[in-house]
CSV table of C-alpha atoms in Angstrom, one decimal:
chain,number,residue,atom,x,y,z
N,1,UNK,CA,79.0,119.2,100.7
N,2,UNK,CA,78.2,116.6,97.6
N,3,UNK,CA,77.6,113.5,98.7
N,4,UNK,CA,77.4,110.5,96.7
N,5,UNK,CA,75.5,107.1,97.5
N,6,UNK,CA,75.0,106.0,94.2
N,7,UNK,CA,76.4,105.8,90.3
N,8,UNK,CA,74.5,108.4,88.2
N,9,UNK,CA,74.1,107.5,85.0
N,10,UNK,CA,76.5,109.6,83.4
N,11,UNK,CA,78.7,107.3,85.9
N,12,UNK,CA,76.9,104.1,85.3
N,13,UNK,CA,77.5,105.0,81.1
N,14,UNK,CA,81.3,106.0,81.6
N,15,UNK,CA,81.8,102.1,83.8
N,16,UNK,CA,80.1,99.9,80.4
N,17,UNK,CA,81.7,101.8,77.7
N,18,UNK,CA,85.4,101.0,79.6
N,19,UNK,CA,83.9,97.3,78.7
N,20,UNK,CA,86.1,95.7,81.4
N,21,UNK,CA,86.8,92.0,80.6
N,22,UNK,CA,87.3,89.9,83.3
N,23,UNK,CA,87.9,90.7,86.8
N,24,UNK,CA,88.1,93.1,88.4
N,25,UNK,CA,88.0,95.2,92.2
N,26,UNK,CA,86.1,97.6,93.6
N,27,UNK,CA,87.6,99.9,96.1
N,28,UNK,CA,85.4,101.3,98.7
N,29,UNK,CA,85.8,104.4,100.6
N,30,UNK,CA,83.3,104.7,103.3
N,31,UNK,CA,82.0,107.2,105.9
N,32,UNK,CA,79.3,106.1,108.2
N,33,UNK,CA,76.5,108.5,109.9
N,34,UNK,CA,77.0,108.8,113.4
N,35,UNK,CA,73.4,107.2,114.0
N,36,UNK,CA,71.6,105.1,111.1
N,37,UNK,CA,68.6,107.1,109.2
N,38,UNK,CA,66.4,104.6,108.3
N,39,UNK,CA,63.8,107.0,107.5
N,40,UNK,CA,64.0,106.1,103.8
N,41,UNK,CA,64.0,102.0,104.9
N,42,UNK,CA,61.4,101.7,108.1
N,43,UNK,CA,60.7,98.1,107.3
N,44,UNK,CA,64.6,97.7,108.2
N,45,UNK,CA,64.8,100.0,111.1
N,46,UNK,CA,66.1,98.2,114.2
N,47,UNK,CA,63.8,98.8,117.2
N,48,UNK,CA,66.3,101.1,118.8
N,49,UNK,CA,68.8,103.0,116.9
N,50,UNK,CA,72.1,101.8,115.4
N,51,UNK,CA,75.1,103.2,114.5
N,52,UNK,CA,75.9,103.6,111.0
N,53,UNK,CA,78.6,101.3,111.6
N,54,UNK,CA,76.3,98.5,112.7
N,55,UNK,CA,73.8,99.5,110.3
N,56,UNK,CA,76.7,98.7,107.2
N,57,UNK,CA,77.2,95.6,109.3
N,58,UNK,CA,74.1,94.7,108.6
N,59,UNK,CA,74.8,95.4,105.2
N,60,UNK,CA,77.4,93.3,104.6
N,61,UNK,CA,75.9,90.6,106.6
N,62,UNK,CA,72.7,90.7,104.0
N,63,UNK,CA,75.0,91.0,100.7
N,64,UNK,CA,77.9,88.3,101.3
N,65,UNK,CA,75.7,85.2,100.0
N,66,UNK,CA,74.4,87.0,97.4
N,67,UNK,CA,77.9,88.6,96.0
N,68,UNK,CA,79.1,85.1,96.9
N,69,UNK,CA,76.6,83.6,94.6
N,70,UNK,CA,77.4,85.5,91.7
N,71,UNK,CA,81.2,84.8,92.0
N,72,UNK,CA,82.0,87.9,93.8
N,73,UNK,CA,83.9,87.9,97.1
N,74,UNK,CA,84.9,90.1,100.0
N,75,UNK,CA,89.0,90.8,100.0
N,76,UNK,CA,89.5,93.3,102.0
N,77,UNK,CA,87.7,95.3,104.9
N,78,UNK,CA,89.7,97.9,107.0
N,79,UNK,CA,89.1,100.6,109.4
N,80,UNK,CA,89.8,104.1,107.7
N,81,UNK,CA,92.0,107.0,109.4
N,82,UNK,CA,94.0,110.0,108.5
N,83,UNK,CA,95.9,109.8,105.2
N,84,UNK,CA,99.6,109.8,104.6
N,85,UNK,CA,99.1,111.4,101.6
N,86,UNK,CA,96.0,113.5,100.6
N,87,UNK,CA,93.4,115.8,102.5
N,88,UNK,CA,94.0,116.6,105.7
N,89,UNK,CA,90.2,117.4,106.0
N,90,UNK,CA,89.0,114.1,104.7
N,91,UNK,CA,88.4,111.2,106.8
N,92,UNK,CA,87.0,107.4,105.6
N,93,UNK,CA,86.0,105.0,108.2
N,94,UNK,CA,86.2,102.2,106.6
N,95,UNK,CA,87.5,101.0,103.2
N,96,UNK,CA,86.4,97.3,101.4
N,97,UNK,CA,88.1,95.8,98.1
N,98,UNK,CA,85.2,93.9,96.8
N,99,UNK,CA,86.3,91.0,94.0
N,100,UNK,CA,83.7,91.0,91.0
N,101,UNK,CA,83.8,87.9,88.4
N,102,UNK,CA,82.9,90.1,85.6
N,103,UNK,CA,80.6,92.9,84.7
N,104,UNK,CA,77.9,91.3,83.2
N,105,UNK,CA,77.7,88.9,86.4
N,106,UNK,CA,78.5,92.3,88.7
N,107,UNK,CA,75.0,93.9,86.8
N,108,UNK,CA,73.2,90.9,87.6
N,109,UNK,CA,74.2,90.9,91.3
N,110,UNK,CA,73.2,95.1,91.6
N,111,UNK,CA,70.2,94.2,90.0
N,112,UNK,CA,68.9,91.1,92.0
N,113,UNK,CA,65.7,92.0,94.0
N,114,UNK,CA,66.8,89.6,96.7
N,115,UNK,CA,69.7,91.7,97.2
N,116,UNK,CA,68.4,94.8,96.9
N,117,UNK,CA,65.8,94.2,99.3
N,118,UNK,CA,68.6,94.7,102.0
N,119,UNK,CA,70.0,97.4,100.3
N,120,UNK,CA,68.4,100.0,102.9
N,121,UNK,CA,71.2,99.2,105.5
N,122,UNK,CA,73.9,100.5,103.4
N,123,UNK,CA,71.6,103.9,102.6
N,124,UNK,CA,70.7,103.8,106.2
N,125,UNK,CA,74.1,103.7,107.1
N,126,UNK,CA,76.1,105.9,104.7
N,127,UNK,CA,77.3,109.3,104.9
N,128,UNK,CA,79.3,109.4,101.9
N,129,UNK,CA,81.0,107.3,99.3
N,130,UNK,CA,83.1,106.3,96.9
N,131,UNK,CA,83.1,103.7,94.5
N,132,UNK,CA,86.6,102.9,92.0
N,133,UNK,CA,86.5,100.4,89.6
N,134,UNK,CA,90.1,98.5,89.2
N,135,UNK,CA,91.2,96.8,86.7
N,136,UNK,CA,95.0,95.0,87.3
N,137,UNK,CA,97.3,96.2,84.8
């Protein structure tokens, strides 16, 4: 099984060249691990072991003044199930539509050291992932 955690930068390329202007959401598609693995991220292992659930918690709990600050904002978080349509196989636990102000102030926020200093919960917490630019028509 692929997983994916992060943009590659064939990814990463393929997001600047659509040169968004404006707005625009992210949809997130999320499956937790059943326990965190902070092995990656000891400074930010709990003393006893979390779920990846509470470790995403964490997460989110690190990242909201920071996506705040650069006019980002939470819309949306919802706990995932079976799909109505699509893979019978394929299971999301939770799913996030994240408001970004623009790309430029997007790049600034996934690039702030502040931020990513608390970026090992989501790692820690993450089984797979996906990641869906949208722009409204």
């Amino acid at each position: 099984m692929t997983r994916h955690l992060e943009p590659t930068q064939a990814s990463a390329v393929a997001f600047m060249r659509r040169e968004i202007a404006g707005e625009f959401v992210m949809l997130n598609l999320l499956r937790f691990r059943a326990v965190a693995d902070y092995s990656a991220h000891p400074d930010l292992a709990p003393e006893t072991p979390i779920s990846g659930a509470d470790a995403f918690d964490r997460y989110i709990a690190h990242t909201l003044p920071f996506l705040s600050a650069s006019g980002g904002e939470l819309l949306f978080v919802g706990e995932g199930g079976p799909f109505l349509v699509g893979p019978a196989d394929e299971r999301w636990d939770r799913v996030m539509l994240v408001r970004q102000a623009s790309v430029r102030q997007f790049m600034d926020f996934a690039g702030n050291a502040a931020y990513l200093a608390g970026i090992g919960h989501r790692r820690a917490a993450l089984e797979d992932s996906r990641l869906l630019p949208l722009v409204p028509l």
